[in-house]
Amino acid sequence: MQPYKKPEAIKRMNELAGSRKPFLFIIDYKQQCSLIEEVSRIDSACCRYDFNGVKNVEASTESYPGRIDWDFAPMPLADYRQAFEIVKRNILAGNSYLANLTCKVPVSTNLTLEDVFRHSKALYKLWLKDKLVCFSPEIFVRIENGEIKSFPMKGTIDATLPDAEKQLMDDPKEAAEHATIVDLIRNDLSMVAERVSVARYRYCDRLETNKGPIFQTSSEICGTLPDDYPSRIGEIIFRLLPAGSITGAPKPKTMAIIEEAEDYERGFYTGIMGYCDGRTLDSAVMIRFIEKDGERLYYKAGGGITSKSDLQSEYNEMIQKIYVPIY
């Protein structure tokens, strides 16, 4: 797949959507590298995808045959504390209301990147040969019949805990974090659409993982696009980037705080991936992500920090998200 810089990526997406040629797009967190290709030209030996049923290869519906070895080495709490305190200090100074802090964690497993793609249960899956696999549960935006929808996901808890769903819904920190993201996404959609509204607020989904079930909360936000939206798909998508749920609010200042706190490059992690046929578009935030770097595998994971965040709880949540949805 051919990489594009931002101006060329916008132009290419506009052209393909305007001529109604189905295409795949993969955009990195900083929007410095975008992979865009007509689906008819994608080689499944190098790129495989399954985006909510739109796919170029049959994924396995069977469980992984055998035992899964899964071990990882998160950064020590003392190292995480340094990054956490940079974020928390900026929040308390009024520079941000919410910042998404992430980490790069070495993983040891008998699973290959292709195994994860084949056997994981996720709404959106992507495999790039010898580079990465993503198995995301989080919708970025969907466009259909002139309507754009976003479904920000914020708030996670172990579903096996007593009254887990109630604990999650009643947690003031999680409630504040979710409210902030919903407000941010509503403002983002208002830049490209009219009559933006929150259709569903803070509903709960149950996800199965190799470490057990978890609950996550999402909301649904809708708006109406202008009539000429197909020929402006690239402009619309890039106007919304990076995704609010994996940056924070206000977005520009929070991105600078993240840059200071994190000690690695996110790359395609927390970027977006999707499919467009010219009239409809479906896309996901690239979370739940394993990358190959040299001979090692790394899992990239994180969570939102607010003024109410507790160091140990946030560290634990980051670790909780290092899983594969294979069971």
Coordinates of C-alpha atoms in Angstrom, one line a residue:
M1 CA 0.0 0.0 0.0
Q2 CA 1.3 3.4 -1.0
P3 CA 2.1 5.9 1.8
Y4 CA 0.9 9.5 1.5
K5 CA 1.6 12.7 3.4
K6 CA -1.4 14.6 4.7
P7 CA -2.1 16.9 1.7
E8 CA -1.8 14.1 -0.8
A9 CA -3.8 11.8 1.5
I10 CA -6.7 14.2 1.6
K11 CA -6.7 14.7 -2.2
R12 CA -6.5 10.9 -2.8
M13 CA -9.5 10.2 -0.4
N14 CA -11.5 13.0 -2.0
E15 CA -10.8 11.6 -5.5
L16 CA -11.6 8.0 -4.7
A17 CA -14.8 8.7 -2.7
G18 CA -15.9 11.3 -5.3
S19 CA -15.6 8.6 -8.1
R20 CA -17.2 6.0 -5.8
K21 CA -14.2 3.6 -5.9
P22 CA -14.1 1.5 -2.7
F23 CA -10.8 2.1 -0.8
L24 CA -9.1 1.3 2.5
F25 CA -7.4 4.0 4.6
I26 CA -5.0 3.7 7.5
I27 CA -3.8 7.0 9.1
D28 CA -1.2 7.3 11.8
Y29 CA -1.7 9.3 15.1
K30 CA 0.3 12.4 13.9
Q31 CA -1.2 12.2 10.3
Q32 CA 2.3 12.1 8.9
C33 CA 1.8 8.8 7.1
S34 CA -1.4 7.5 5.5
L35 CA -1.8 4.3 3.6
I36 CA -4.7 4.6 1.1
E37 CA -5.5 2.0 -1.6
E38 CA -8.4 0.9 -3.7
V39 CA -9.6 -2.4 -2.3
S40 CA -9.2 -4.1 -5.7
R41 CA -5.5 -3.4 -5.5
I42 CA -4.8 -4.7 -2.0
D43 CA -2.8 -7.9 -1.8
S44 CA -4.1 -10.1 1.0
A45 CA -0.7 -11.6 1.5
C46 CA 0.5 -8.3 2.8
C47 CA -2.7 -6.6 4.2
R48 CA -5.8 -8.2 5.7
Y49 CA -8.8 -6.5 7.1
D50 CA -12.2 -7.2 8.6
F51 CA -14.1 -4.0 9.3
N52 CA -17.4 -4.9 10.7
G53 CA -17.9 -7.6 8.1
V54 CA -16.3 -5.8 5.2
K55 CA -13.2 -7.9 4.6
N56 CA -10.7 -9.3 2.1
V57 CA -10.1 -12.6 3.8
E58 CA -12.1 -15.1 5.8
A59 CA -11.2 -14.9 9.4
S60 CA -11.3 -18.0 11.6
T61 CA -14.5 -18.5 13.6
E62 CA -12.8 -21.2 15.7
S63 CA -11.0 -20.7 19.0
Y64 CA -7.3 -20.8 19.0
P65 CA -6.2 -24.5 18.9
G66 CA -4.1 -24.9 22.0
R67 CA -2.8 -23.0 24.9
I68 CA -2.0 -19.3 24.6
D69 CA 1.2 -18.2 26.2
W70 CA 0.9 -14.6 27.2
D71 CA 3.4 -12.6 29.2
F72 CA 4.3 -8.9 29.3
A73 CA 6.6 -6.6 31.2
P74 CA 4.9 -3.2 31.8
M75 CA 7.2 -0.3 32.8
P76 CA 7.8 -0.2 36.6
L77 CA 5.3 1.9 38.6
A78 CA 8.1 4.4 39.4
D79 CA 8.6 5.0 35.6
Y80 CA 4.9 5.3 35.0
R81 CA 4.7 7.7 37.9
Q82 CA 7.0 10.2 36.1
A83 CA 4.8 10.3 33.0
F84 CA 1.6 10.4 35.1
E85 CA 2.9 13.3 37.2
I86 CA 3.7 15.4 34.0
V87 CA 0.1 14.9 32.9
K88 CA -1.5 15.4 36.3
R89 CA 0.6 18.6 36.9
N90 CA -0.7 20.1 33.7
I91 CA -4.3 19.2 34.5
L92 CA -4.1 20.8 37.9
A93 CA -2.5 23.9 36.3
G94 CA -5.6 24.1 34.0
N95 CA -3.7 23.2 30.8
S96 CA -5.9 20.2 30.1
Y97 CA -9.1 18.6 31.5
L98 CA -8.3 15.1 30.2
A99 CA -5.2 13.5 28.7
N100 CA -4.8 10.0 27.3
L101 CA -1.5 8.6 28.6
T102 CA -0.2 5.5 26.8
C103 CA 2.8 3.1 27.1
K104 CA 4.7 0.7 24.9
V105 CA 4.9 -2.7 26.6
P106 CA 7.1 -5.7 25.5
V107 CA 5.0 -8.8 25.0
S108 CA 6.0 -12.5 24.8
T109 CA 3.6 -14.9 23.3
N110 CA 3.3 -18.0 21.1
L111 CA 0.8 -16.1 19.0
T112 CA 1.9 -14.6 15.7
L113 CA 0.5 -11.3 14.4
E114 CA -1.4 -13.4 11.9
D115 CA -2.8 -15.7 14.6
V116 CA -4.1 -12.7 16.5
F117 CA -5.9 -11.4 13.4
R118 CA -7.3 -14.8 12.5
H119 CA -8.6 -15.8 16.0
S120 CA -9.4 -12.5 17.8
K121 CA -13.0 -11.4 18.2
A122 CA -13.3 -7.7 17.4
L123 CA -15.5 -5.4 15.4
Y124 CA -12.5 -4.1 13.5
K125 CA -9.3 -6.0 12.6
L126 CA -6.3 -5.2 10.6
W127 CA -3.1 -7.1 9.8
L128 CA 0.0 -5.7 8.1
K129 CA 2.6 -8.3 7.4
D130 CA 5.6 -8.2 9.7
K131 CA 4.4 -4.8 11.1
L132 CA 1.3 -4.8 13.2
V133 CA -2.1 -6.2 14.1
C134 CA -5.0 -4.2 15.5
F135 CA -8.2 -5.6 17.0
S136 CA -10.2 -2.6 17.9
P137 CA -13.6 -2.4 19.6
E138 CA -13.9 1.4 19.1
I139 CA -15.7 3.0 16.3
F140 CA -14.3 6.3 15.1
V141 CA -16.9 7.6 12.7
R142 CA -19.6 6.1 10.5
I143 CA -21.1 7.9 7.5
E144 CA -24.2 6.8 5.7
N145 CA -26.9 8.7 3.8
G146 CA -25.4 12.0 4.7
E147 CA -25.3 11.3 8.5
I148 CA -22.1 11.1 10.5
K149 CA -22.0 9.2 13.8
S150 CA -19.2 8.9 16.4
F151 CA -19.1 6.5 19.3
P152 CA -16.4 7.6 21.8
M153 CA -15.4 4.8 24.3
K154 CA -14.2 5.8 27.8
G155 CA -14.4 3.8 31.0
T156 CA -13.2 0.2 31.6
I157 CA -13.7 -2.3 34.5
D158 CA -13.2 -6.0 35.1
A159 CA -16.6 -7.5 34.5
T160 CA -16.1 -10.3 37.1
L161 CA -16.0 -7.8 40.0
P162 CA -19.1 -7.7 42.2
D163 CA -21.6 -5.2 40.7
A164 CA -19.0 -4.3 38.1
E165 CA -21.3 -2.5 35.8
K166 CA -22.8 -0.4 38.6
Q167 CA -19.3 0.4 39.9
L168 CA -18.3 1.6 36.5
M169 CA -21.4 3.7 35.9
D170 CA -21.2 5.2 39.5
D171 CA -17.5 6.0 39.4
P172 CA -17.2 9.9 39.5
K173 CA -13.8 9.8 37.8
E174 CA -15.1 7.7 34.9
A175 CA -18.2 9.7 34.6
A176 CA -16.2 13.0 34.4
E177 CA -13.8 11.5 31.9
H178 CA -16.7 10.3 29.7
A179 CA -18.5 13.6 29.9
T180 CA -15.4 15.5 28.8
I181 CA -14.9 13.2 25.7
V182 CA -18.5 13.4 24.7
D183 CA -18.3 17.2 24.8
L184 CA -15.1 17.2 22.8
I185 CA -16.5 14.8 20.1
R186 CA -19.7 16.9 19.9
N187 CA -17.6 20.0 19.2
D188 CA -15.4 18.1 16.7
L189 CA -18.4 16.9 14.7
S190 CA -19.8 20.4 14.7
M191 CA -16.8 21.5 12.6
V192 CA -18.0 19.3 9.7
A193 CA -21.7 18.7 10.3
E194 CA -24.9 20.4 11.3
R195 CA -27.6 19.5 13.9
V196 CA -25.1 17.6 16.1
S197 CA -26.7 15.8 19.0
V198 CA -26.0 13.1 21.6
A199 CA -28.3 10.2 20.6
R200 CA -27.3 7.8 23.4
Y201 CA -25.2 8.7 26.5
R202 CA -22.9 6.4 28.4
Y203 CA -24.2 2.9 27.6
C204 CA -22.2 -0.2 28.6
D205 CA -20.8 -3.0 26.4
R206 CA -19.3 -6.3 27.6
L207 CA -16.1 -7.5 25.8
E208 CA -14.5 -11.0 26.1
T209 CA -10.7 -11.3 26.4
N210 CA -8.1 -13.9 27.0
K211 CA -7.9 -12.6 30.6
G212 CA -11.6 -12.6 31.2
P213 CA -14.6 -10.2 30.4
I214 CA -14.5 -6.4 30.8
F215 CA -17.2 -3.7 30.6
Q216 CA -16.6 -0.5 28.6
T217 CA -18.8 2.6 28.3
S218 CA -19.6 4.5 25.1
S219 CA -21.9 7.2 23.8
E220 CA -23.4 7.9 20.3
I221 CA -23.2 11.3 18.8
C222 CA -24.8 12.2 15.4
G223 CA -24.8 15.0 12.8
T224 CA -25.8 15.9 9.3
L225 CA -23.2 16.4 6.5
P226 CA -23.4 18.8 3.5
D227 CA -24.7 17.3 0.3
D228 CA -21.3 17.3 -1.4
Y229 CA -19.7 15.2 1.4
P230 CA -18.5 12.4 -0.9
S231 CA -16.0 14.6 -2.7
R232 CA -14.8 16.0 0.6
I233 CA -14.4 12.8 2.6
G234 CA -10.6 13.4 3.0
E235 CA -11.1 16.9 4.4
I236 CA -13.9 15.7 6.7
I237 CA -11.9 12.9 8.2
F238 CA -8.6 14.8 8.7
R239 CA -10.5 17.7 10.2
L240 CA -11.6 15.3 13.0
L241 CA -8.1 13.9 13.7
P242 CA -6.5 12.9 15.9
A243 CA -9.4 11.1 17.6
G244 CA -10.5 12.9 20.7
S245 CA -10.9 9.7 22.8
I246 CA -7.1 9.0 22.5
T247 CA -5.9 12.6 23.0
G248 CA -8.0 14.7 25.4
A249 CA -9.3 18.2 25.8
P250 CA -8.5 20.8 24.8
K251 CA -7.0 18.8 22.0
P252 CA -3.9 20.9 20.7
K253 CA -2.5 21.6 24.2
T254 CA -3.2 18.1 25.4
M255 CA -1.3 16.7 22.4
A256 CA 1.7 18.7 23.5
I257 CA 1.4 17.4 27.1
I258 CA 1.2 13.8 25.7
E259 CA 4.4 14.4 23.6
E260 CA 6.2 15.5 26.8
A261 CA 5.0 12.6 28.9
E262 CA 5.3 9.7 26.6
D263 CA 8.8 8.3 25.8
Y264 CA 8.0 6.6 22.5
E265 CA 6.4 7.3 19.1
R266 CA 2.8 6.1 18.8
G267 CA 3.0 5.5 15.0
F268 CA -0.2 4.0 13.7
Y269 CA -1.3 3.2 17.3
T270 CA -4.3 5.5 18.1
G271 CA -4.5 6.5 14.5
I272 CA -7.6 5.4 12.5
M273 CA -8.4 2.7 9.9
G274 CA -11.4 2.3 7.8
Y275 CA -13.3 1.5 4.5
C276 CA -15.2 3.9 2.2
D277 CA -17.2 3.1 -1.0
G278 CA -17.9 6.8 -1.8
R279 CA -21.3 7.0 -0.1
T280 CA -20.8 5.1 3.1
L281 CA -17.7 5.0 5.4
D282 CA -16.9 2.9 8.5
S283 CA -13.8 3.5 10.6
A284 CA -12.2 2.6 13.9
V285 CA -9.7 4.0 16.4
M286 CA -6.6 1.9 16.3
I287 CA -6.5 0.8 19.9
R288 CA -5.8 -2.8 21.1
F289 CA -2.6 -2.9 19.1
I290 CA 0.4 -5.1 18.8
E291 CA 3.4 -4.0 16.8
K292 CA 6.6 -5.8 15.6
D293 CA 9.8 -3.8 16.2
G294 CA 12.9 -5.8 15.2
E295 CA 12.4 -9.3 16.6
R296 CA 10.2 -8.2 19.5
L297 CA 6.5 -7.6 19.9
Y298 CA 5.1 -4.6 21.7
Y299 CA 1.6 -3.9 23.0
K300 CA 0.6 -0.2 23.1
A301 CA -2.0 0.6 25.7
G302 CA -3.2 3.5 28.0
G303 CA -6.1 5.4 29.5
G304 CA -7.5 8.8 30.2
I305 CA -6.1 10.9 33.1
T306 CA -8.3 13.5 34.9
S307 CA -7.9 15.6 38.0
K308 CA -9.6 12.8 39.9
S309 CA -7.2 10.1 38.6
D310 CA -5.3 7.9 41.1
L311 CA -1.8 6.7 40.1
Q312 CA -2.2 3.1 41.1
S313 CA -5.7 2.8 39.5
E314 CA -4.5 4.3 36.2
Y315 CA -1.5 2.0 36.2
N316 CA -3.7 -1.0 36.8
E317 CA -6.1 0.0 34.1
M318 CA -3.3 0.3 31.6
I319 CA -2.2 -3.3 32.5
Q320 CA -5.8 -4.5 32.2
K321 CA -6.0 -3.4 28.6
I322 CA -3.0 -5.6 27.6
Y323 CA -5.0 -8.5 26.2
V324 CA -6.1 -10.3 23.1
P325 CA -9.8 -11.0 22.5
I326 CA -9.2 -14.7 21.9
Y327 CA -11.1 -17.1 24.2

